[in-house]
XYZ file of C-alpha atoms in Angstrom:
719
model
C 27.574 3.076 16.859
C 25.181 5.872 15.820
C 26.653 8.755 13.845
C 26.544 12.402 14.895
C 26.362 14.680 11.845
C 27.229 11.569 9.824
C 30.528 11.116 11.673
C 31.565 8.695 14.442
C 30.907 9.937 17.958
C 33.329 9.166 20.796
C 31.735 8.211 24.124
C 32.941 9.790 27.355
C 35.718 7.929 29.110
C 35.197 6.441 32.549
C 36.346 8.772 35.379
C 39.649 7.891 36.940
C 40.060 7.018 40.647
C 36.394 6.152 40.951
C 35.531 5.044 44.495
C 33.118 2.131 45.088
C 30.601 4.161 47.122
C 30.928 7.403 45.211
C 27.574 8.732 43.887
C 27.678 9.066 40.095
C 25.269 9.518 37.167
C 25.102 6.819 34.472
C 23.504 6.945 31.014
C 21.325 3.875 30.718
C 21.931 2.942 27.061
C 25.618 3.942 26.702
C 26.817 3.038 30.250
C 28.715 6.349 30.431
C 29.470 7.581 33.958
C 29.599 11.241 35.035
C 30.472 12.801 38.364
C 29.022 16.211 37.493
C 25.246 16.347 37.087
C 25.405 19.264 34.648
C 27.688 17.289 32.295
C 25.385 14.280 32.589
C 22.349 16.443 31.819
C 24.080 18.073 28.843
C 24.938 14.670 27.384
C 21.409 13.312 27.970
C 19.906 16.324 26.191
C 22.249 15.733 23.268
C 21.172 12.087 23.052
C 17.507 13.090 23.078
C 17.859 15.475 20.140
C 16.978 14.079 16.714
C 20.402 14.674 15.217
C 21.615 11.060 15.116
C 21.938 8.711 12.161
C 21.764 4.924 12.064
C 25.082 3.745 10.690
C 23.685 0.648 8.969
C 20.476 1.931 7.385
C 21.364 5.617 6.963
C 18.127 6.756 8.641
C 18.514 10.226 10.115
C 16.548 12.528 12.432
C 16.691 9.907 15.189
C 17.466 10.080 18.873
C 20.547 8.189 20.048
C 18.458 5.380 21.527
C 16.310 5.055 18.397
C 19.479 4.866 16.298
C 20.790 2.071 18.556
C 17.553 0.086 18.126
C 17.659 0.646 14.361
C 21.254 -0.594 14.178
C 20.387 -3.674 16.239
C 17.498 -4.621 13.950
C 19.560 -3.963 10.819
C 22.420 -6.081 12.179
C 20.035 -8.980 12.766
C 18.839 -8.735 9.177
C 22.367 -8.473 7.789
C 23.336 -11.681 9.585
C 21.052 -13.552 7.170
C 23.458 -12.841 4.287
C 24.574 -16.234 2.822
C 28.039 -17.271 3.962
C 29.130 -18.395 0.481
C 28.558 -14.888 -0.913
C 30.283 -12.924 1.866
C 33.875 -13.292 0.632
C 33.199 -12.311 -3.038
C 31.255 -9.241 -1.954
C 33.882 -8.155 0.584
C 36.606 -8.445 -2.084
C 34.720 -5.871 -4.161
C 34.152 -3.608 -1.163
C 37.744 -3.491 0.138
C 39.455 -0.188 -0.856
C 36.680 0.710 -3.295
C 36.522 4.418 -4.190
C 32.873 4.331 -5.307
C 30.070 6.070 -3.467
C 27.787 3.946 -1.318
C 24.997 4.075 -3.914
C 27.239 3.080 -6.822
C 28.967 0.374 -4.789
C 25.636 -1.096 -3.681
C 24.352 -1.070 -7.274
C 27.507 -2.799 -8.520
C 27.228 -5.548 -5.883
C 23.500 -5.993 -6.584
C 24.147 -6.335 -10.313
C 26.852 -8.912 -9.677
C 24.622 -10.975 -7.375
C 21.730 -10.747 -9.816
C 23.820 -12.384 -12.523
C 24.806 -15.483 -10.537
C 22.489 -18.453 -10.098
C 23.380 -20.502 -7.039
C 21.798 -23.395 -5.208
C 18.748 -22.366 -3.224
C 17.774 -19.520 -5.579
C 14.033 -19.229 -6.185
C 12.943 -18.079 -9.636
C 10.709 -19.126 -12.542
C 11.167 -21.824 -15.168
C 9.462 -22.779 -18.434
C 7.742 -26.159 -18.776
C 5.403 -27.140 -21.623
C 5.104 -23.500 -22.794
C 4.040 -22.444 -19.295
C 5.908 -20.628 -16.532
C 6.078 -22.102 -13.020
C 7.937 -21.124 -9.874
C 10.906 -23.327 -9.024
C 13.978 -23.622 -6.801
C 17.517 -24.564 -7.877
C 18.554 -27.754 -6.071
C 21.859 -28.472 -7.826
C 24.122 -26.950 -10.498
C 25.093 -29.561 -13.118
C 28.226 -29.036 -15.249
C 27.809 -30.615 -18.685
C 31.112 -29.818 -20.363
C 31.173 -26.115 -21.157
C 27.415 -25.902 -20.703
C 25.800 -25.385 -17.303
C 22.445 -26.937 -16.483
C 20.330 -26.728 -13.361
C 18.366 -29.334 -11.436
C 15.218 -27.599 -10.171
C 12.303 -28.517 -7.921
C 8.894 -27.157 -8.919
C 7.106 -25.118 -6.254
C 3.678 -24.817 -7.868
C 1.168 -26.580 -5.607
C -1.763 -26.543 -8.033
C -0.144 -28.268 -11.049
C 0.868 -31.903 -11.378
C 4.537 -31.622 -12.298
C 7.548 -33.910 -11.733
C 9.304 -33.201 -8.455
C 12.751 -32.554 -9.967
C 14.000 -32.001 -13.490
C 17.192 -30.749 -15.180
C 16.675 -27.739 -17.463
C 18.913 -25.360 -19.430
C 19.781 -21.836 -18.322
C 17.708 -20.255 -21.107
C 14.585 -21.929 -19.630
C 15.063 -20.050 -16.355
C 13.558 -16.618 -15.782
C 15.346 -14.489 -13.254
C 12.984 -12.797 -10.817
C 13.618 -9.943 -8.441
C 17.014 -9.902 -6.732
C 17.317 -11.836 -3.502
C 18.766 -8.829 -1.716
C 17.541 -5.266 -1.954
C 19.975 -2.410 -2.450
C 19.119 -1.068 0.999
C 20.061 -4.460 2.478
C 23.394 -4.484 0.619
C 24.199 -0.946 1.758
C 23.550 -1.939 5.363
C 25.858 -4.936 4.901
C 28.585 -2.679 3.484
C 28.244 -0.181 6.349
C 28.439 -2.908 8.992
C 31.495 -4.549 7.392
C 33.583 -1.345 7.144
C 34.934 1.260 9.547
C 35.509 4.060 7.020
C 34.238 5.112 3.607
C 35.987 6.164 0.374
C 38.057 4.180 0.392
C 35.848 1.558 1.991
C 38.025 -0.355 4.443
C 36.923 -3.591 6.105
C 37.318 -4.331 9.785
C 40.655 -6.038 10.315
C 39.211 -9.185 11.925
C 36.642 -9.583 9.164
C 39.269 -9.153 6.440
C 41.595 -11.741 8.020
C 38.706 -14.194 8.482
C 37.980 -14.236 4.739
C 41.590 -13.844 3.550
C 41.209 -10.340 2.117
C 44.399 -8.155 1.912
C 44.499 -5.213 4.330
C 47.263 -3.200 2.597
C 46.127 -0.411 0.269
C 46.689 -1.048 -3.461
C 49.599 0.667 -5.215
C 47.428 3.280 -6.924
C 46.146 4.530 -3.527
C 49.363 4.476 -1.495
C 50.116 8.133 -2.293
C 46.740 9.161 -0.863
C 46.427 6.825 2.117
C 48.713 5.087 4.556
C 48.413 2.458 7.308
C 49.145 3.471 10.922
C 48.659 0.937 13.739
C 46.573 -1.241 11.470
C 44.196 1.608 10.533
C 44.014 3.276 7.118
C 44.349 7.051 7.513
C 44.291 9.889 5.024
C 47.526 11.770 4.254
C 48.006 15.143 5.974
C 47.755 17.368 2.890
C 44.555 15.728 1.781
C 43.214 15.764 5.318
C 43.832 19.491 5.695
C 42.041 20.240 2.452
C 39.078 18.042 3.465
C 38.919 19.679 6.902
C 38.862 23.108 5.251
C 36.050 21.989 2.948
C 34.161 20.536 5.911
C 34.376 23.806 7.839
C 33.182 25.723 4.782
C 30.188 23.402 4.523
C 29.374 23.802 8.213
C 30.635 20.438 9.545
C 32.640 20.223 12.759
C 34.548 17.530 14.517
C 32.303 15.710 17.082
C 35.083 15.989 19.647
C 34.386 19.727 19.762
C 30.854 19.227 21.088
C 31.876 20.364 24.580
C 33.237 23.609 23.136
C 30.245 24.425 20.927
C 28.825 26.916 23.395
C 32.104 28.859 23.280
C 31.984 29.326 19.516
C 30.916 32.694 18.219
C 27.342 33.035 17.092
C 27.119 32.903 13.344
C 24.425 34.317 11.127
C 21.664 31.764 10.489
C 19.692 31.555 7.269
C 16.139 30.388 7.860
C 14.367 28.076 7.447
C 16.468 25.427 9.193
C 15.736 22.211 11.028
C 13.087 22.944 13.649
C 15.140 21.495 16.517
C 17.978 23.921 15.750
C 15.785 27.036 15.867
C 16.912 29.455 18.578
C 13.962 31.269 20.107
C 14.129 35.062 20.319
C 11.877 37.822 21.631
C 9.942 37.748 18.368
C 9.124 34.059 18.822
C 7.432 34.807 22.151
C 4.628 36.435 20.163
C 3.611 33.032 18.779
C 0.296 31.738 20.072
C 0.242 28.881 22.540
C -0.489 25.587 20.840
C -3.817 24.148 22.036
C -3.700 20.645 23.519
C -5.516 18.159 21.246
C -8.514 16.242 22.541
C -7.728 12.563 23.148
C -11.224 11.134 23.635
C -11.808 8.250 21.202
C -14.362 5.455 21.085
C -11.571 2.873 20.851
C -8.428 2.404 22.997
C -5.500 4.687 22.196
C -3.312 1.860 20.850
C -6.001 1.016 18.270
C -6.630 4.508 16.881
C -4.165 4.120 13.976
C -5.823 0.920 12.695
C -9.257 2.386 13.439
C -8.631 5.430 11.205
C -6.906 3.425 8.474
C -9.760 0.910 8.056
C -12.448 3.618 8.123
C -10.608 5.849 5.627
C -10.078 2.941 3.218
C -13.697 1.738 3.392
C -15.142 5.229 2.865
C -12.632 6.328 0.198
C -13.083 3.209 -1.955
C -16.731 2.574 -1.060
C -17.880 2.598 -4.692
C -15.277 0.023 -5.604
C -16.172 -2.158 -2.602
C -19.938 -1.595 -3.056
C -20.053 -0.301 0.519
C -21.984 2.895 1.247
C -20.163 5.412 3.490
C -20.606 5.700 7.250
C -19.321 8.145 9.829
C -16.243 7.583 11.950
C -18.306 7.744 15.168
C -20.702 5.062 13.906
C -17.799 2.832 12.949
C -16.172 3.241 16.380
C -19.409 2.463 18.226
C -20.008 -0.568 15.991
C -16.519 -1.946 16.686
C -17.037 -1.527 20.432
C -20.499 -3.104 20.349
C -20.831 -6.657 21.693
C -23.503 -7.712 19.212
C -22.475 -10.465 16.777
C -24.801 -9.725 13.842
C -24.294 -5.969 13.572
C -25.079 -4.882 9.993
C -22.291 -2.286 9.779
C -19.566 -4.736 10.857
C -21.050 -7.553 8.776
C -21.173 -5.419 5.622
C -17.552 -4.235 6.095
C -16.236 -7.802 6.330
C -18.494 -9.058 3.535
C -17.461 -6.272 1.149
C -13.748 -6.945 1.703
C -14.176 -10.732 1.419
C -16.229 -10.391 -1.785
C -13.500 -8.249 -3.272
C -10.897 -10.916 -2.453
C -13.038 -13.521 -4.210
C -13.109 -11.396 -7.381
C -9.341 -11.813 -7.700
C -7.892 -15.159 -8.759
C -5.822 -15.353 -5.596
C -4.830 -18.077 -3.160
C -7.850 -17.291 -1.006
C -10.200 -17.739 -3.970
C -8.685 -21.151 -4.802
C -8.850 -22.318 -1.168
C -12.492 -21.260 -0.702
C -13.563 -22.697 -4.056
C -12.396 -26.145 -2.985
C -14.591 -26.004 0.132
C -17.628 -24.213 -1.296
C -18.479 -24.600 -4.993
C -21.181 -21.915 -4.726
C -19.497 -18.706 -3.582
C -22.048 -16.420 -1.925
C -21.404 -14.345 1.178
C -24.528 -13.497 3.167
C -25.319 -12.124 6.617
C -25.396 -15.726 7.848
C -22.367 -17.270 6.100
C -19.880 -14.349 6.373
C -18.308 -15.784 9.536
C -17.466 -19.025 7.684
C -15.645 -17.118 4.939
C -13.862 -15.027 7.574
C -12.751 -18.189 9.386
C -11.389 -19.599 6.116
C -9.456 -16.383 5.582
C -7.891 -16.494 9.061
C -6.944 -20.164 8.597
C -5.298 -19.363 5.262
C -3.120 -16.437 6.417
C -1.930 -18.415 9.463
C -1.258 -15.491 11.823
C -1.198 -17.014 15.304
C -2.626 -13.980 17.123
C -5.645 -13.926 14.789
C -6.069 -17.689 14.368
C -6.764 -18.017 18.103
C -10.127 -16.323 17.524
C -11.397 -18.718 14.824
C -13.304 -20.880 17.332
C -15.122 -17.880 18.810
C -16.073 -16.632 15.332
C -17.338 -20.043 14.185
C -19.557 -20.295 17.269
C -21.220 -17.023 16.253
C -19.749 -14.871 19.002
C -17.767 -12.401 16.911
C -18.995 -9.496 19.039
C -17.251 -10.932 22.108
C -13.793 -10.421 20.568
C -11.769 -7.563 22.008
C -11.472 -4.346 20.007
C -7.793 -4.914 19.183
C -8.590 -8.288 17.562
C -11.501 -6.875 15.521
C -9.428 -4.027 14.109
C -6.430 -6.304 13.498
C -8.628 -8.632 11.402
C -10.020 -5.715 9.402
C -6.508 -4.322 8.855
C -5.331 -7.679 7.529
C -8.305 -7.818 5.152
C -7.557 -4.310 3.886
C -3.881 -5.178 3.319
C -4.840 -8.286 1.326
C -7.277 -6.279 -0.797
C -4.544 -3.750 -1.565
C -2.311 -6.556 -2.876
C -4.861 -7.988 -5.336
C -4.399 -7.488 -9.058
C -8.050 -6.521 -9.440
C -7.655 -3.614 -7.004
C -4.438 -2.462 -8.681
C -6.188 -2.513 -12.062
C -9.094 -0.413 -10.749
C -6.652 1.940 -9.052
C -4.789 2.433 -12.335
C -8.068 3.342 -14.008
C -8.801 5.928 -11.294
C -5.311 7.362 -11.684
C -5.790 7.725 -15.440
C -9.183 9.409 -14.882
C -7.561 11.752 -12.380
C -4.847 12.596 -14.924
C -7.506 13.344 -17.552
C -9.443 15.595 -15.156
C -6.276 17.393 -14.088
C -5.214 17.901 -17.711
C -8.658 19.315 -18.578
C -8.564 21.669 -15.601
C -5.047 22.747 -16.547
C -6.180 23.508 -20.092
C -9.109 25.546 -18.744
C -6.793 27.661 -16.584
C -4.223 28.071 -19.366
C -6.949 29.107 -21.806
C -8.183 31.698 -19.331
C -4.618 32.969 -18.848
C -4.163 33.194 -22.627
C -7.326 35.260 -23.005
C -6.228 37.608 -20.228
C -2.840 37.982 -21.896
C -4.417 38.809 -25.258
C -6.769 41.361 -23.668
C -3.850 42.933 -21.835
C -1.786 43.237 -25.018
C -4.792 44.618 -26.910
C -5.370 47.323 -24.293
C -1.669 48.143 -24.315
C -1.559 48.454 -28.130
C -4.660 50.701 -28.167
C -3.044 52.968 -25.605
C 0.116 53.249 -27.677
C -1.877 54.076 -30.844
C -3.536 56.927 -28.966
C -0.109 58.143 -27.860
C 1.176 58.012 -31.439
C -1.823 60.115 -32.571
C -0.910 62.832 -30.102
C 2.656 62.681 -31.359
C 1.536 63.383 -34.952
C -0.218 66.619 -33.934
C 2.957 67.801 -32.263
C 4.857 67.061 -35.466
C 2.579 69.549 -37.295
C 3.553 72.246 -34.884
C 7.205 71.459 -35.404
C 6.736 71.757 -39.186
C 5.339 75.265 -38.776
C 8.340 76.099 -36.664
C 10.610 74.828 -39.466
C 8.784 77.010 -42.032
C 9.486 80.078 -39.989
C 13.173 79.196 -39.969
C 13.375 78.753 -43.725
C 13.197 74.914 -43.879
C 10.326 74.134 -46.314
C 9.005 70.635 -47.029
C 8.916 69.627 -50.699
C 6.011 68.073 -52.572
C 7.535 64.607 -52.346
C 7.634 64.789 -48.509
C 11.333 65.713 -48.120
C 12.524 68.876 -46.476
C 14.897 71.311 -48.108
C 17.382 72.961 -45.875
C 20.000 75.560 -46.164
C 22.460 73.135 -44.637
C 22.536 69.600 -46.017
C 24.556 68.491 -43.051
C 21.837 69.615 -40.610
C 19.231 67.686 -42.612
C 21.307 64.529 -42.488
C 21.824 64.936 -38.743
C 18.106 65.474 -38.134
C 17.258 62.428 -40.247
C 19.777 60.303 -38.377
C 18.401 61.542 -35.046
C 14.856 60.717 -36.164
C 15.970 57.271 -37.286
C 17.713 56.641 -33.960
C 14.709 57.878 -31.977
C 12.279 55.789 -34.047
C 14.544 52.766 -33.622
C 14.655 53.337 -29.849
C 10.872 53.741 -29.689
C 10.348 50.582 -31.703
C 12.847 48.703 -29.548
C 11.215 50.013 -26.364
C 7.796 48.942 -27.638
C 9.146 45.518 -28.512
C 10.725 45.174 -25.072
C 7.503 46.304 -23.359
C 5.473 43.828 -25.372
C 7.993 41.130 -24.628
C 7.960 41.915 -20.898
C 4.174 41.906 -20.813
C 4.073 38.612 -22.680
C 6.724 37.087 -20.429
C 4.844 38.229 -17.320
C 1.620 36.660 -18.536
C 3.461 33.532 -19.617
C 5.145 33.385 -16.205
C 1.802 33.702 -14.443
C 0.246 30.975 -16.576
C 3.336 28.831 -16.146
C 3.216 29.322 -12.384
C -0.415 28.267 -12.341
C 0.279 25.195 -14.457
C 3.339 24.274 -12.387
C 1.263 24.501 -9.225
C -1.313 22.205 -10.743
C 1.349 19.751 -11.805
C 2.762 19.671 -8.278
C -0.714 19.168 -6.815
C -1.803 16.382 -9.135
C 1.533 14.733 -9.939
C 3.427 14.832 -13.203
C 1.929 12.820 -16.018
C 4.288 10.184 -17.340
C 3.190 10.788 -20.925
C 6.609 10.003 -22.380
C 6.383 6.422 -21.146
C 2.795 5.879 -22.239
C 1.960 3.552 -25.081
C -0.123 4.633 -28.058
C -3.182 2.877 -26.637
C -2.812 4.719 -23.323
C -2.430 8.038 -25.143
C -5.550 7.351 -27.167
C -7.528 6.380 -24.059
C -6.276 9.485 -22.244
C -7.333 11.710 -25.159
C -10.724 10.007 -25.335
C -11.352 10.627 -21.634
C -10.404 14.282 -22.014
C -12.833 14.662 -24.927
C -15.625 13.024 -22.923
C -14.999 15.405 -20.031
C -14.982 18.426 -22.357
C -18.267 17.348 -23.969
C -19.776 16.950 -20.522
C -18.818 20.442 -19.324
C -18.933 22.481 -22.548
C -22.425 23.923 -21.840
C -21.468 25.122 -18.354
C -20.038 28.464 -17.362
C -16.371 28.989 -16.554
C -16.913 28.916 -12.779
C -19.135 25.844 -13.018
C -16.536 24.014 -15.127
C -13.714 24.690 -12.674
C -15.930 23.763 -9.705
C -17.019 20.520 -11.386
C -13.435 19.514 -12.214
C -12.272 20.289 -8.657
C -15.083 18.175 -7.222
C -14.418 15.231 -9.540
C -10.667 15.289 -8.852
C -11.348 15.231 -5.122
C -13.559 12.161 -5.571
C -10.730 10.216 -7.231
C -8.834 9.659 -3.999
C -5.705 7.559 -4.429
C -4.370 7.780 -0.879
C -4.537 10.045 2.146
C -1.390 12.044 2.858
C -0.591 13.980 6.042
C -0.781 17.761 5.951
C 2.737 17.974 7.385
C 4.779 17.677 10.570
C 5.526 20.011 13.441
C 8.747 20.608 15.360
C 8.514 17.293 17.237
C 7.695 15.237 14.105
C 4.009 14.911 15.035
C 1.969 14.283 11.866
C -1.277 16.126 11.080
C -4.067 14.457 9.110
C -7.284 15.768 7.575
C -9.825 13.299 6.164
C -12.416 14.773 3.821
C -15.301 12.718 5.295
C -14.608 13.751 8.900
C -14.484 17.357 10.089
C -11.463 17.115 12.365
C -7.692 17.543 12.208
C -6.004 14.486 13.706
C -2.573 14.637 15.362
C -0.327 11.548 15.358
C 2.765 11.410 17.559
C 6.137 10.613 16.012
C 6.065 7.059 17.433
C 2.405 6.545 16.309
C 1.342 5.735 19.880
C -0.533 8.889 20.901
C -3.378 10.401 18.892
C -5.518 13.509 19.305
C -7.700 15.860 17.278
C -8.847 19.463 16.860
C -12.538 20.004 16.137
C -13.149 23.781 16.123
C -12.133 26.799 14.051
C -10.676 28.482 17.139
C -8.310 25.560 17.662
C -7.332 25.697 13.981
C -6.486 29.416 14.251
C -4.467 28.809 17.422
C -2.614 25.927 15.760
C -1.655 28.050 12.749
C -0.568 30.913 15.017
C 1.686 28.609 17.063
C 3.734 27.334 14.100
C 7.196 28.859 13.772
C 8.113 29.607 10.149
C 11.832 29.510 11.013
C 11.655 25.716 11.058
C 11.408 23.716 7.856
C 8.662 21.342 8.990
C 6.425 23.888 10.714
C 6.864 26.315 7.820
C 5.607 23.715 5.331
C 2.759 22.688 7.661
C 1.635 26.281 8.137
C 1.666 26.901 4.383
C -0.454 23.811 3.777
C -2.957 24.772 6.487
C -3.245 28.302 5.090
C -3.858 26.958 1.565
C -6.660 24.717 2.829
C -7.904 27.116 5.504
C -11.277 27.962 3.919
C -12.058 24.327 3.217
C -11.018 23.039 6.650
C -12.656 25.846 8.630
C -15.987 25.409 6.809
C -15.942 21.664 7.531
C -15.052 22.297 11.186
C -17.925 24.771 11.578
C -20.327 22.354 9.913
C -19.235 19.564 12.242
C -19.598 21.780 15.315
C -23.203 22.555 14.346
C -23.954 18.868 13.753
C -22.439 17.892 17.113
C -24.530 20.545 18.895
C -27.651 19.370 17.083
C -26.980 15.718 17.973
C -26.392 16.636 21.604
C -29.720 18.460 21.709
C -31.427 15.477 20.050
C -29.875 13.092 22.567
C -31.087 15.238 25.484
C -34.608 15.269 24.036
C -34.531 11.508 23.602
C -33.510 11.025 27.238
C -36.354 13.185 28.578
C -39.145 11.139 30.136
C -42.353 11.612 28.140
C -45.969 11.465 29.312
C -47.993 8.417 28.340
C -50.687 10.674 26.953
C -48.324 12.003 24.262
C -48.567 9.708 21.260
C -45.838 11.415 19.173
C -42.854 9.045 18.785
C -39.582 10.158 20.408
C -36.728 11.353 18.220
C -34.056 8.919 17.100
C -31.042 8.871 19.374
C -27.855 9.600 17.323
C -25.840 7.473 19.744
C -27.496 4.319 18.361
C -27.657 5.412 14.715
C -25.034 2.789 13.797
C -27.609 0.067 14.572
C -29.762 1.285 11.660
C -27.014 1.268 9.011
C -28.077 0.021 5.583
C -25.625 -0.667 2.753
C -27.295 1.180 -0.129
C -24.541 0.268 -2.599
C -24.625 -3.464 -1.957
C -24.280 -5.518 -5.128
C -27.089 -7.920 -5.959
């Protein structure tokens, strides 16, 4: 059952004396029945709020129905847990006082240490490592040996062999920690102590009575472990202090007194006031795409990957509109589509992967051309063995790729992109880009820190000059005070000391001067310290902001070779920019960092968990619904201003989204304005191209932008 505020939620009981023909209201997914429509509506609204948590996976911010679906899927996965390991794990879980994280880690560590039949790992044979599977555990006295079957298809090895434990290499654990936590949640009905369901405990012979060391804290009532009253009262008091309430009090929530709220809070809990009515109305996003709505996610993902890593793929960039029109086109030998597939397939052949081995057996000479690319694509689809995509192999081999539906074309491209992301060659190139990005970010950080240091020194210099001038004025006033002392009979001696009629008054004046000079010196020291701390704080704030933007460098874990390479890259960058001005250096570093794209991240989320995306090669802000089904976009500066004005800063998500949009406002608005001008220019060009011309006019008509994708040429294609 889904959790409300991380606690069990009791469903409404069935009404008593219910007549067969009595009209009632029933909740579809909980089967609850209500006679009163207002109660039914109140409960439905509660279920639709994203305040529910999946009990098995711990996912929060879900609706009740989404939490039910999540629990169902998690339960199906948990059922795959091997039967022989259930009892040992449940013994460790019963009455454990560990947190869920620590308990899951302990179980994972225990399972990692045991080698059982059916485990897949690696073994050493003839100074080489091959994948294998344990078929049988052989006891040889006190020593344990294992009969394994080799799984490597490309080496001629004996089918089965008995090897020692030291020849086995343990690989990644069979069960993830998230999987084990879901198994623990499903097997128990309460936490700390974790108590198993009674039927499950009896099935595996696990004791249901609390151990002696816990009997003073817990007791068993009607077969259920409950907390003692004193402890329960203290926990209830702590829960109320932390803002948690019993779910049974949901019906009385509206009767509770309004408490002061500290913003920002979760957006769904924001209570609108008169001030919130001043927020602008959010503009509806445009939903006109070249591809069907259910394909927009794959459509954007493939285009963003191909344009972001075009240099690595040797694929020159193309616009999103051209890509959409090319995907929808029925032609089979379209250059844009052909080059996209060829670039991805060539990249797969660069990696010593399963696809490379399979293709090499069929074709000794590996060369993808505009004629043979369909053969390589067919081999790829046969290798991955996805039924939905394999059904199109015959159509592709016959040369009718353009007749495939749009969903199939984008699904094939998505699968190619996913395979490219998994290659070792791509990961190696990505690591190099990350290191270059670190070097650029470190150089930019040093530039900003150096500028901050110079400003701090200039500020301290100006401050010290001002104080010297003040001290000079103070000396002239001292001369006047000396004349006043002469008139009163206090004469200074030749050695600089004053003689006075009263020695005591001289001592007092000297002590007062010492105290005042000490205070002045202390004040000056404090002022200098405050000024220095302010400048340091400003430079630290700037550097911290840069670190957050670019990611923290893991320099502590770097090897000496990595440190040397990082330093060498920084020196190369400094040599390249040393002859430029300060503004040119910062601008160059910003531009180079932007080129080293690692991945595209959303700008943020709004109240309803809709995600907002901005791609640097397309001048629009895309809006993705929380379920990734609906997509839309904003394409003008007016819509951007209205969007920012509609975000409520009382909510956590909209506050963060608004801050991000304001930080990137100048950049986004300039791109939006540029796109608007280009769209207007293309529309005018299209209208001119459609105008019927006289036969006497020999000037050629303008190119129609709507068919520009037919003239695509891959300028970065490798020879």
